[in-house]
Every structure is written in structure tokens, then in C-alpha cells.
Short mmCIF file of C-alpha atoms and ligand atoms in Angstrom, two decimals:
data_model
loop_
_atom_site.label_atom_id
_atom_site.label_comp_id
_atom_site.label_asym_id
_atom_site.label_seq_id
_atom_site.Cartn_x
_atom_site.Cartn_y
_atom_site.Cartn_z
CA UNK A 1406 148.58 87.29 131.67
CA UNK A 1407 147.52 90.88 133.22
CA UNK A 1408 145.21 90.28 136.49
CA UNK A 1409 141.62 90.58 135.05
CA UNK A 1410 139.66 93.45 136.11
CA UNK A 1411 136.85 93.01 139.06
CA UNK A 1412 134.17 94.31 136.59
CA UNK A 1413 134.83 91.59 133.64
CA UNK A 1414 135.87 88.87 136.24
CA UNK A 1415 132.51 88.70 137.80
CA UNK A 1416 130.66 89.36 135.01
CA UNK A 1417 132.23 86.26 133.45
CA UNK A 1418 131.86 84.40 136.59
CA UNK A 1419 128.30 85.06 136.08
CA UNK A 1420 127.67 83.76 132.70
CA UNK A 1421 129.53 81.11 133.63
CA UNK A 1422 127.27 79.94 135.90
CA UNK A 1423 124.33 80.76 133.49
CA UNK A 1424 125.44 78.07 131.56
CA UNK A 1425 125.92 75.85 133.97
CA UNK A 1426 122.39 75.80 135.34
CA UNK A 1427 120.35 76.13 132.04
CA UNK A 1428 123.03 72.60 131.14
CA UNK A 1429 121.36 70.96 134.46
CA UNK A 1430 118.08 72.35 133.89
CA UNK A 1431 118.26 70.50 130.38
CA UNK A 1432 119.29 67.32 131.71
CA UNK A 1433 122.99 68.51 130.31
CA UNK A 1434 126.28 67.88 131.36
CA UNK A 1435 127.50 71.75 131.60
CA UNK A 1436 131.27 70.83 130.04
CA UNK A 1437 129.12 70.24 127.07
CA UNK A 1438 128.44 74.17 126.57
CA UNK A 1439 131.94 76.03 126.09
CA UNK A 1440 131.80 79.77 126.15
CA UNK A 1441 133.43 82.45 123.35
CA UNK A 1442 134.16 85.63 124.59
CA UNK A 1443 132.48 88.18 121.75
CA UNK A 1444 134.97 90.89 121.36
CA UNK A 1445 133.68 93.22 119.21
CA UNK A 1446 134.73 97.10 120.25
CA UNK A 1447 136.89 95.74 122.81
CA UNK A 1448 140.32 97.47 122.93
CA UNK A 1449 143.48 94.58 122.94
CA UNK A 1450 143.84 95.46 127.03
CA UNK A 1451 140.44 94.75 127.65
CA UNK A 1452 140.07 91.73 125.47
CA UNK A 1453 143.13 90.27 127.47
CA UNK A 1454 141.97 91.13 131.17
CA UNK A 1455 138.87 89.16 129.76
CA UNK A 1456 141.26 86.18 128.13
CA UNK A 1457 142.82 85.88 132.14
CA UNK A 1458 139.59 85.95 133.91
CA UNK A 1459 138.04 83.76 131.06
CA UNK A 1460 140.59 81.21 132.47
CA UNK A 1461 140.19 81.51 135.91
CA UNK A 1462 136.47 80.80 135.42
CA UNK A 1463 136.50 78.00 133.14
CA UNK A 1464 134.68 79.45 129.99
CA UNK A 1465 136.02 76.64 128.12
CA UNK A 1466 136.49 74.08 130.97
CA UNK A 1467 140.54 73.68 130.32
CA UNK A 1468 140.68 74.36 126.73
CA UNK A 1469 141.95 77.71 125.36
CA UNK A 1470 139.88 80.65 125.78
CA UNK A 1471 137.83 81.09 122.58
CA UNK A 1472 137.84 85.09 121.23
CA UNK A 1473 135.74 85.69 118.68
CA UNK A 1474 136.02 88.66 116.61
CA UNK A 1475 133.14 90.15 113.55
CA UNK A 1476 135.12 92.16 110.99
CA UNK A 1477 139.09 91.48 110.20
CA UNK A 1478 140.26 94.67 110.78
CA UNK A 1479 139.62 94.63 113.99
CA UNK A 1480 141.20 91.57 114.15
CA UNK A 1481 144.20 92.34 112.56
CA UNK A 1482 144.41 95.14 114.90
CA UNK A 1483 144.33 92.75 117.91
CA UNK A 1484 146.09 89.73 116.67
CA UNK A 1485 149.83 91.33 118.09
CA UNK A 1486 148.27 91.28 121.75
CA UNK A 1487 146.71 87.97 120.83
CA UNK A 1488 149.66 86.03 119.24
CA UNK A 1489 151.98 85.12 122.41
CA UNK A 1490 148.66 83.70 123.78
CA UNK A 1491 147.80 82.14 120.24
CA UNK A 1492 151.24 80.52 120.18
CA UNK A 1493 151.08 79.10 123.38
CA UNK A 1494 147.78 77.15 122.96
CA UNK A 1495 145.92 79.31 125.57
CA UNK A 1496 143.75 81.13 123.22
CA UNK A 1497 141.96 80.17 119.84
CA UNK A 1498 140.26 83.17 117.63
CA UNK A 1499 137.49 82.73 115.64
CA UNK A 1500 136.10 84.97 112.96
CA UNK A 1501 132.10 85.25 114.20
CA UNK A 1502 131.23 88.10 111.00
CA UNK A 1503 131.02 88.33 107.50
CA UNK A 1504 134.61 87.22 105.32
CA UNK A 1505 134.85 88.70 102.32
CA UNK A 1506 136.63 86.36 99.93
CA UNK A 1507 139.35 89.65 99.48
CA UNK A 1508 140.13 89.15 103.33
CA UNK A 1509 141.00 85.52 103.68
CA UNK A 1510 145.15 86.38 103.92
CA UNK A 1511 144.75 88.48 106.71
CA UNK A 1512 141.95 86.46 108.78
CA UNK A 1513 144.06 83.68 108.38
CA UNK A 1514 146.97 84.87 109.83
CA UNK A 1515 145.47 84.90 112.98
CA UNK A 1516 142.21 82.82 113.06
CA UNK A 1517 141.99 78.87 113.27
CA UNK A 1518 137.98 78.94 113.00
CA UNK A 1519 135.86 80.61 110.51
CA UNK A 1520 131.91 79.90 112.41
CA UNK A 1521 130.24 82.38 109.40
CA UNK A 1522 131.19 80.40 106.33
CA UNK A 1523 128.05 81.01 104.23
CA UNK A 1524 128.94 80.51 100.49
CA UNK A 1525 130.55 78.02 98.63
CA UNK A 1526 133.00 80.49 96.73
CA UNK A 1527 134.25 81.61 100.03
CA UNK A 1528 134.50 77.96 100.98
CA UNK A 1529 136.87 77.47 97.86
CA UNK A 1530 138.86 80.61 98.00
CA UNK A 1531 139.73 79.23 102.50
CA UNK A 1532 140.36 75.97 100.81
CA UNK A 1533 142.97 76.93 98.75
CA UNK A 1534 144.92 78.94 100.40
CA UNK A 1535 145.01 76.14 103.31
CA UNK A 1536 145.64 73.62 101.18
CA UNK A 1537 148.60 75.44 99.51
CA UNK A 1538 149.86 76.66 103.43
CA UNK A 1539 149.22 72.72 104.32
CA UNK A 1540 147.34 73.60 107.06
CA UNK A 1541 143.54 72.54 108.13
CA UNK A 1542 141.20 75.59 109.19
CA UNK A 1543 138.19 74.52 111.00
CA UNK A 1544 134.96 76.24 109.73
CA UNK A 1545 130.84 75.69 110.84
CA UNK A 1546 128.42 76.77 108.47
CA UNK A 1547 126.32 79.43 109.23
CA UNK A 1548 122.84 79.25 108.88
CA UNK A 1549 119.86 81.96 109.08
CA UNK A 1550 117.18 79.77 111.02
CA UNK A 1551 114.98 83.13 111.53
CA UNK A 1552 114.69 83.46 107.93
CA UNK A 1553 115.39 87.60 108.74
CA UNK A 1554 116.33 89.23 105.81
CA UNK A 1555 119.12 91.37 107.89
CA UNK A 1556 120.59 88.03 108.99
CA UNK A 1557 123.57 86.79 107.04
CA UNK A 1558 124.11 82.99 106.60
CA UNK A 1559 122.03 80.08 104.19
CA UNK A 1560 118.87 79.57 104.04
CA UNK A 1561 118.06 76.19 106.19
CA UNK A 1562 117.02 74.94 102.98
CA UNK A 1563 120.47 74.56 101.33
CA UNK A 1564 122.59 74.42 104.62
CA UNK A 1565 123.28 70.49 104.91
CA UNK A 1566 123.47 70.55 101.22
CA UNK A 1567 126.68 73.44 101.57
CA UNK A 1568 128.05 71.53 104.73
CA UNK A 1569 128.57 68.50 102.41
CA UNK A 1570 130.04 70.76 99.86
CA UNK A 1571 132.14 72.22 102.21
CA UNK A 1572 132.89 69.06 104.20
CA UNK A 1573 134.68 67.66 100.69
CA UNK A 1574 137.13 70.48 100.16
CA UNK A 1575 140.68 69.99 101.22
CA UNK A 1576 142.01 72.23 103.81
CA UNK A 1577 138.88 72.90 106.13
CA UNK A 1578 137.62 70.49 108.66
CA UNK A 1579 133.74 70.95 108.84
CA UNK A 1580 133.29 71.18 112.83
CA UNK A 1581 129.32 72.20 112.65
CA UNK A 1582 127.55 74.92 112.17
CA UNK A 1583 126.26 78.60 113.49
CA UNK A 1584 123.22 81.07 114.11
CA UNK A 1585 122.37 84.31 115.45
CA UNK A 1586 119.24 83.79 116.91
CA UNK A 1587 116.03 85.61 115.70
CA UNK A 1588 115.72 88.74 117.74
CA UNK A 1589 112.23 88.92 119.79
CA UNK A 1590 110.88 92.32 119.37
CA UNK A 1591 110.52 94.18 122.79
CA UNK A 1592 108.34 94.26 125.20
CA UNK A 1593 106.02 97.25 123.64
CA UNK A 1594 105.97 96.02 119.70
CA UNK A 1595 102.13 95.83 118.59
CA UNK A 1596 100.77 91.86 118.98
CA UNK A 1597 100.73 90.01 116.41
CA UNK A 1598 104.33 91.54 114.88
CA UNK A 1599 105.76 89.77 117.95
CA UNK A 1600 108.08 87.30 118.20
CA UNK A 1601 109.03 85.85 121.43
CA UNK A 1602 111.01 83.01 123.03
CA UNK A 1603 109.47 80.23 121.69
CA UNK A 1604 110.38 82.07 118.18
CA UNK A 1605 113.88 81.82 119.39
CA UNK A 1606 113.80 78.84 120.23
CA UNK A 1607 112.22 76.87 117.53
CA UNK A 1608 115.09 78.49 114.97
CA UNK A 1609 117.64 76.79 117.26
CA UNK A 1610 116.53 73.50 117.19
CA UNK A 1611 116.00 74.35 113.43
CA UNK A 1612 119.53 74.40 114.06
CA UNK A 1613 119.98 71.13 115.89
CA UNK A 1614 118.03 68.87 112.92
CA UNK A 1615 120.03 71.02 110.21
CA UNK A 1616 123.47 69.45 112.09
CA UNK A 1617 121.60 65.66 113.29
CA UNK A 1618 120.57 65.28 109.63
CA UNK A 1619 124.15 65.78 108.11
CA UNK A 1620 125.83 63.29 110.94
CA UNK A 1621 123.20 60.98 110.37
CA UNK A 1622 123.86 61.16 106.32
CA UNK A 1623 127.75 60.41 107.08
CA UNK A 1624 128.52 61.96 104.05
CA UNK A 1625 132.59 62.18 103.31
CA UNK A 1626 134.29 65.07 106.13
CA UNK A 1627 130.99 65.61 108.34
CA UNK A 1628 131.62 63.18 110.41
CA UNK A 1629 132.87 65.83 112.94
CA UNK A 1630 130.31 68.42 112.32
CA UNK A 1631 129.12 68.20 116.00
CA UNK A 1632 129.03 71.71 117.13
CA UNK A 1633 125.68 74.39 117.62
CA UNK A 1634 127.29 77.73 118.15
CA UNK A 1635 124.04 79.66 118.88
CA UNK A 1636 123.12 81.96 121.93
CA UNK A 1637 124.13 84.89 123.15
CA UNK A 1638 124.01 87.24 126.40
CA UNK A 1639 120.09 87.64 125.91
CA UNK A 1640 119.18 84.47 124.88
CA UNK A 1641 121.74 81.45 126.15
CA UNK A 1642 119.61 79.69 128.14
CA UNK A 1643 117.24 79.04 125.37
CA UNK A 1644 120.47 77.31 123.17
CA UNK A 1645 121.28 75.50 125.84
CA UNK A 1646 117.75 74.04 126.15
CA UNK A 1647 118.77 73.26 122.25
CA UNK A 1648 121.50 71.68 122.67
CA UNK A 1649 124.38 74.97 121.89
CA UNK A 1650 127.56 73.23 122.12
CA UNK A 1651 129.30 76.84 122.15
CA UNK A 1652 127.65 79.73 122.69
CA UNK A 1653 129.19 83.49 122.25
CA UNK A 1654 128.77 86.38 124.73
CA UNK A 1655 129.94 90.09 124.52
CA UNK A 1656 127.75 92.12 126.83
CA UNK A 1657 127.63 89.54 129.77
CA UNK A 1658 131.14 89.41 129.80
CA UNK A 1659 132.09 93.22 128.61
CA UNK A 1660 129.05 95.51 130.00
CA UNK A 1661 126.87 97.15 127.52
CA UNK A 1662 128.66 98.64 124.32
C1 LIG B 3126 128.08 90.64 119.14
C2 LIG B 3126 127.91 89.21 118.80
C3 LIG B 3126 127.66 88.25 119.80
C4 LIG B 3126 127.51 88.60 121.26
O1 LIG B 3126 126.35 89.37 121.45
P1 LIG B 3126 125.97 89.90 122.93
O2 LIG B 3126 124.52 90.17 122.81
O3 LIG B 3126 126.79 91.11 123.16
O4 LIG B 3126 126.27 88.81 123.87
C5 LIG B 3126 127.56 86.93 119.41
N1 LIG B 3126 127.66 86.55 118.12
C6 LIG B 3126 127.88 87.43 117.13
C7 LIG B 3126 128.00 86.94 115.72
C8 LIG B 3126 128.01 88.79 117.44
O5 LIG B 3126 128.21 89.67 116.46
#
């Protein structure tokens, strides 16, 4: 692996240690809370100076560096530079975006989590193709706890109801589920059309019940459904609080985009 730069090393550093204290300040073990590195615009150099210093700092105590990527091309353009590290065990990519059900060969290829599963026909369409390749792709549910209409992912309503769904199928492992959080409005937006941290907040431990109440109903394959990715650069500490079992940064690590 390339040295990591001095910008991305200490910026990493940094939300590493983020974590860490909003885990103690919670009463948390901070092992609890692994870290994805958000890679979105990233060029393949960059992504791997940030895969080395990832490492060094312990983003994912000493399990592979998680990468997570939005859109498959840009994945596809990546996964060359990615797939020594891939191979060896040292890094894991997860898709983070939208799949359209037209993509799933190519996201495949280099992915081994899908975290934005949010229909049942794109459930079906993973399913088969793993269970023809024999292989077991791990997937969370992702849910739209801030109700936003730009948000993708199910309604809270009918997300335990698709985890179960989705928990049956042969070929995906249902390993819990995933949110954006809602975005609070800045600073200057007129009272009343404000929503602030405790906003945030309250759609991740919408979050938290949505994944309690499907490990308490034991249905068949949820039994693993443990993990809250949810929190990002602006708003970790807050999914912490929540209980965020992995939560995804791009600008803390990167720099602004
Ligand atoms: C970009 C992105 C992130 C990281 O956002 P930052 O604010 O840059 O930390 C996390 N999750 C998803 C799904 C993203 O698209």
C-alpha cells in the first residue's frame, strides 16, 4: 500500500477519534462503531492513500477497511485499483447509492455489501444471481427515517416487514439496515421550517427500534440483522448516541468536495 498522504492521514486520525469519544460519551465501547470511508469523487490514488491511512488508524479496529461507493460506474471504474486489496481481505466495498436492478452484474463483481437495498424486486433480482454464482452477498435495508421526499429508501412503515422478506431469500445474508440522516436546515432558515439535532436524532433511533423489533421477532435469516449504518461527517456523534454500529464519512476523511 502507497504511504497515505499527511492531509487524509490526519483527517482520518481525527474522525477516528470522533468516534471514539461520542462511543464513551454514550456509555459505548468505541470497537462497537466501525468507520466506512465514503468515496464518492475520489480518484482510485486517492481512495487508496485513504485505504493505507484508514489502516494505520484503525477505522475498522483490525478488520478490512470498508469503501463505500454511490453509483456503479464509479465503482467499476475503481474496482482494478481495489481488487489486489479486495483479494487479500484488506478491503471490503460496499455499494452506499441507488442499484438499479440493470446494474447488479457489474456491482457484484466487486461489492460484498449492498447497505441501500430498498425494494423487494431488487432484493430478488441480487438473490438470484447469488444464488446461481453460490455465493452469499450481505445487504441492510435502507430505510428513510426523515420521511424526506428526496431521500431514497422504505418508508419505516414497511421496513421490518421488507427485512423479513429479504431475510428469506437465498443468496443474501440480512446484516441490518441503513439511513441518511434528515438534513437540519442551516443556521439562517426561517423558525418554524427548522429542523435541528434533535430532528436528527429522533430518525436514528427510529432506526434503532426499526432493527430491535425485527431481532426481537426472530423471524427466519434476521437473526444477524445487527447493524445501524447511519451518520456521517456532520452528524456522527448523534448516531453514535443511537447506537450506529457503522457509520460512513467522505468529507472528514477527504476535505470538502
Ligand atoms: C456522501 C455520502 C456519505 C458521506 O457524507 P459526508 O457528509 O461527506 O461525510 C455517507 N453516506 C452516503 C450514502 C453518501 O452518499
Amino acid at each position: 500500500m502507497p504511504q497515505p498522504l499527511p492531509g487524509i492521514a490526519s483527517r482520518i486520525a481525527a474522525v477516528r477519534a470522533r468516534v471514539d469519544d461520542a462511543a464513551r460519551a454514550a456509555g459505548r465501547d468505541p470497537r462497537e462503531v466501525r468507520v466506512l470511508l465514503a468515496t464518492k469523487t475520489q480518484d482510485a490514488a486517492t481512495v487508496l492513500e485513504a485505504v493505507a491511512a484508514a489502516a494505520e488508524a484503525g477505522l475498522t479496529g483490525a478488520g478490512p477497511v470498508l469503501v463505500g461507493e454511490n453509483r456503479v460506474q464509479e465503482l467499476v471504474a475503481k474496482a482494478p485499483a481495489l481488487a489486489p486489496l479486495v483479494a487479500a481481505g484488506a478491503v471490503e466495498v460496499h455499494l452506499i447509492g441507488h442499484l438499479q436492478s440493470n446494474k447488479v452484474n457489474p456491482a457484484l463483481a466487486t461489492a460484498s455489501c449492498v447497505e441501500s437495498l430498498d425494494s423487494l424486486a431488487l432484493a430478488a433480482a441480487l438473490s438470484t444471481r447469488c444464488a446461481r454464482d453460490g455465493r452469499v452477498l450481505d445487504v441492510m435495508v435502507q430505510v428513510n427515517v426523515s420521511d424526506e421526499a428526496s431521500k431514497s429508501g422504505v418508508a419505516p412503515a414497511d421496513a421490518a416487514g421488507l427485512a423479513r422478506e429479504v431475510a428469506a431469500l437465498p443468496g443474501l445474508r440480512l446484516v441490518g439496515f441503513m439511513t441518511i440522516g434528515a438534513r437540519p436546515s442551516p443556521a439562517g432558515a426561517p423558525v418554524g421550517a427548522r429542523s435541528g439535532d434533535a430532528v436528527v436524532r429522533a430518525g436514528y433511533a427510529r432506526l434503532r427500534a426499526i432493527r430491535d423489533e425485527v431481532l426481537a421477532g426472530g423471524a427466519p435469516g434476521t437473526g444477524e440483522a445487527r447493524e445501524l449504518s447511519m451518520g456521517m461527517t456532520l452528524d456522527l456523534e448523534a448516531a453514535v448516541a443511537e447506537g450506529a454500529t457503522l457509520v460512513r464519512v467522505g468529507t472528514g476523511a477527504f476535505g470538502p468536495r
